[in-house]
mmCIF file of C-alpha atoms in Angstrom:
data_model
loop_
_atom_site.group_PDB
_atom_site.id
_atom_site.type_symbol
_atom_site.label_atom_id
_atom_site.label_comp_id
_atom_site.label_asym_id
_atom_site.label_seq_id
_atom_site.Cartn_x
_atom_site.Cartn_y
_atom_site.Cartn_z
ATOM 1 C CA MET A 1 9.248 12.998 11.736
ATOM 2 C CA SER A 2 5.792 13.147 13.266
ATOM 3 C CA GLN A 3 3.604 10.088 12.999
ATOM 4 C CA THR A 4 0.969 9.997 10.302
ATOM 5 C CA SER A 5 -2.641 10.068 11.469
ATOM 6 C CA VAL A 6 -5.030 7.186 10.886
ATOM 7 C CA ALA A 7 -7.017 9.342 8.433
ATOM 8 C CA ASP A 8 -3.929 10.290 6.384
ATOM 9 C CA THR A 9 -2.708 6.705 6.341
ATOM 10 C CA LEU A 10 -6.093 5.435 5.233
ATOM 11 C CA ARG A 11 -6.138 7.966 2.400
ATOM 12 C CA GLU A 12 -2.659 6.892 1.229
ATOM 13 C CA TYR A 13 -3.495 3.184 1.449
ATOM 14 C CA LEU A 14 -6.724 3.650 -0.502
ATOM 15 C CA SER A 15 -4.855 5.585 -3.204
ATOM 16 C CA LEU A 16 -2.271 2.808 -3.414
ATOM 17 C CA LEU A 17 -4.995 0.163 -3.586
ATOM 18 C CA GLU A 18 -6.650 1.974 -6.477
ATOM 19 C CA LEU A 19 -3.357 2.116 -8.382
ATOM 20 C CA LEU A 20 -2.552 -1.517 -7.622
ATOM 21 C CA ASP A 21 -5.981 -2.495 -8.921
ATOM 22 C CA ASP A 22 -5.313 -0.593 -12.148
ATOM 23 C CA ALA A 23 -1.878 -2.198 -12.429
ATOM 24 C CA TYR A 24 -3.407 -5.643 -11.852
ATOM 25 C CA TRP A 25 -5.785 -5.250 -14.785
ATOM 26 C CA GLU A 26 -3.047 -3.777 -16.963
ATOM 27 C CA ALA A 27 -0.471 -6.487 -16.125
ATOM 28 C CA ALA A 28 0.546 -8.713 -19.011
ATOM 29 C CA SER A 29 1.710 -11.812 -17.147
ATOM 30 C CA ILE A 30 0.271 -14.132 -14.520
ATOM 31 C CA GLN A 31 3.386 -13.712 -12.341
ATOM 32 C CA HIS A 32 2.877 -9.950 -12.244
ATOM 33 C CA LYS A 33 -0.827 -10.365 -11.507
ATOM 34 C CA ASP A 34 0.004 -12.785 -8.663
ATOM 35 C CA MET A 35 2.501 -10.341 -7.129
ATOM 36 C CA LEU A 36 0.037 -7.459 -7.381
ATOM 37 C CA TYR A 37 -2.833 -9.553 -6.002
ATOM 38 C CA ASP A 38 -0.740 -10.536 -2.985
ATOM 39 C CA ILE A 39 0.023 -6.892 -2.164
ATOM 40 C CA ILE A 40 -3.588 -5.867 -2.797
ATOM 41 C CA SER A 41 -4.778 -8.573 -0.368
ATOM 42 C CA ILE A 42 -2.430 -7.373 2.367
ATOM 43 C CA PHE A 43 -3.487 -3.741 2.052
ATOM 44 C CA SER A 44 -7.163 -4.677 1.774
ATOM 45 C CA GLN A 45 -6.965 -6.478 5.115
ATOM 46 C CA GLU A 46 -5.288 -3.499 6.770
ATOM 47 C CA VAL A 47 -7.807 -1.030 5.309
ATOM 48 C CA SER A 48 -10.648 -3.287 6.447
ATOM 49 C CA GLU A 49 -9.312 -3.188 10.004
ATOM 50 C CA ILE A 50 -8.772 0.580 9.899
ATOM 51 C CA ASN A 51 -12.361 1.008 8.754
ATOM 52 C CA LYS A 52 -13.517 -0.764 11.917
ATOM 53 C CA LEU A 53 -12.072 2.071 14.014
ATOM 54 C CA SER A 54 -14.380 4.799 15.209
ATOM 55 C CA ILE A 55 -14.274 7.928 13.047
ATOM 56 C CA GLN A 56 -13.350 9.849 16.207
ATOM 57 C CA ASP A 57 -10.112 7.837 16.365
ATOM 58 C CA HIS A 58 -8.930 8.914 12.908
ATOM 59 C CA HIS A 59 -6.958 11.865 14.275
ATOM 60 C CA TYR A 60 -4.737 9.588 16.397
ATOM 61 C CA PRO A 61 -1.334 8.442 15.137
ATOM 62 C CA TYR A 62 -1.516 5.377 12.917
ATOM 63 C CA GLU A 63 -0.297 2.035 14.250
ATOM 64 C CA VAL A 64 -0.036 -1.144 12.177
ATOM 65 C CA ILE A 65 -2.961 -3.477 12.833
ATOM 66 C CA THR A 66 -2.525 -6.643 10.743
ATOM 67 C CA GLU A 67 0.460 -8.940 10.677
ATOM 68 C CA GLY A 68 0.656 -8.958 6.884
ATOM 69 C CA ILE A 69 1.296 -5.230 6.652
ATOM 70 C CA ARG A 70 4.418 -5.710 8.791
ATOM 71 C CA ARG A 71 5.891 -7.921 6.072
ATOM 72 C CA VAL A 72 4.787 -6.031 2.952
ATOM 73 C CA VAL A 73 7.761 -3.647 2.654
ATOM 74 C CA PRO A 74 10.045 -6.157 0.846
ATOM 75 C CA LYS A 75 7.197 -6.939 -1.570
ATOM 76 C CA LEU A 76 6.688 -3.236 -2.282
ATOM 77 C CA GLU A 77 10.416 -2.759 -2.785
ATOM 78 C CA LYS A 78 10.505 -5.689 -5.220
ATOM 79 C CA LEU A 79 7.549 -4.209 -7.096
ATOM 80 C CA ASP A 80 9.286 -0.834 -7.163
ATOM 81 C CA GLU A 81 12.428 -2.411 -8.670
ATOM 82 C CA SER A 82 10.430 -4.078 -11.451
ATOM 83 C CA ARG A 83 7.736 -1.422 -11.856
ATOM 84 C CA GLU A 84 8.707 -0.658 -15.475
ATOM 85 C CA GLU A 85 7.978 -4.282 -16.439
ATOM 86 C CA VAL A 86 4.923 -4.798 -14.249
ATOM 87 C CA ILE A 87 3.035 -1.533 -14.671
ATOM 88 C CA GLN A 88 2.205 -0.987 -18.310
ATOM 89 C CA ARG A 89 0.326 2.313 -18.462
ATOM 90 C CA THR A 90 2.337 5.538 -18.155
ATOM 91 C CA GLN A 91 -0.237 7.315 -15.980
ATOM 92 C CA THR A 92 -0.471 4.384 -13.564
ATOM 93 C CA LEU A 93 3.335 4.181 -13.382
ATOM 94 C CA THR A 94 3.714 7.904 -12.692
ATOM 95 C CA ASP A 95 1.038 7.908 -9.992
ATOM 96 C CA PHE A 96 2.467 4.720 -8.481
ATOM 97 C CA ARG A 97 5.906 6.278 -8.024
ATOM 98 C CA ASP A 98 4.411 9.222 -6.155
ATOM 99 C CA ILE A 99 2.171 7.248 -3.806
ATOM 100 C CA LEU A 100 4.669 4.437 -3.152
ATOM 101 C CA SER A 101 7.231 6.735 -1.556
ATOM 102 C CA SER A 102 4.566 8.063 0.799
ATOM 103 C CA VAL A 103 3.314 4.584 1.749
ATOM 104 C CA LEU A 104 6.851 3.273 2.263
ATOM 105 C CA GLY A 105 7.564 6.259 4.518
ATOM 106 C CA ILE A 106 4.532 5.427 6.655
ATOM 107 C CA LEU A 107 5.435 1.731 6.868
ATOM 108 C CA GLU A 108 9.132 2.270 7.566
ATOM 109 C CA ALA A 109 8.287 4.725 10.374
ATOM 110 C CA GLN A 110 5.992 2.053 11.851
ATOM 111 C CA LEU A 111 8.629 -0.665 11.637
ATOM 112 C CA ARG A 112 11.156 1.555 13.434
ATOM 113 C CA THR A 113 8.775 1.965 16.371
ATOM 114 C CA LEU A 114 8.057 -1.781 16.704
#
């Protein structure tokens, strides 16, 4: 599998962040909000660092920048297992399933190369 570009990764991460934000506001319990907030914080830091890159560098293959993103996969997998309980709205849940597989693919490819 070819590596995902910085631009494609940024697009996927921003889509995930938007869905996580929706899920946060739709969540019914504090525990679910805490879990979502933790993941949102990790991805926000990574996106912030990606945004510091020159736009000319966005065609290069993506490489993990922050330490937190290296450890987010188990959190995403836990969220995926409990997504029916955590994510209340049908549209958010459907979109989340689609984007999560793409993001996990990017992250797992990165962890294999480290």
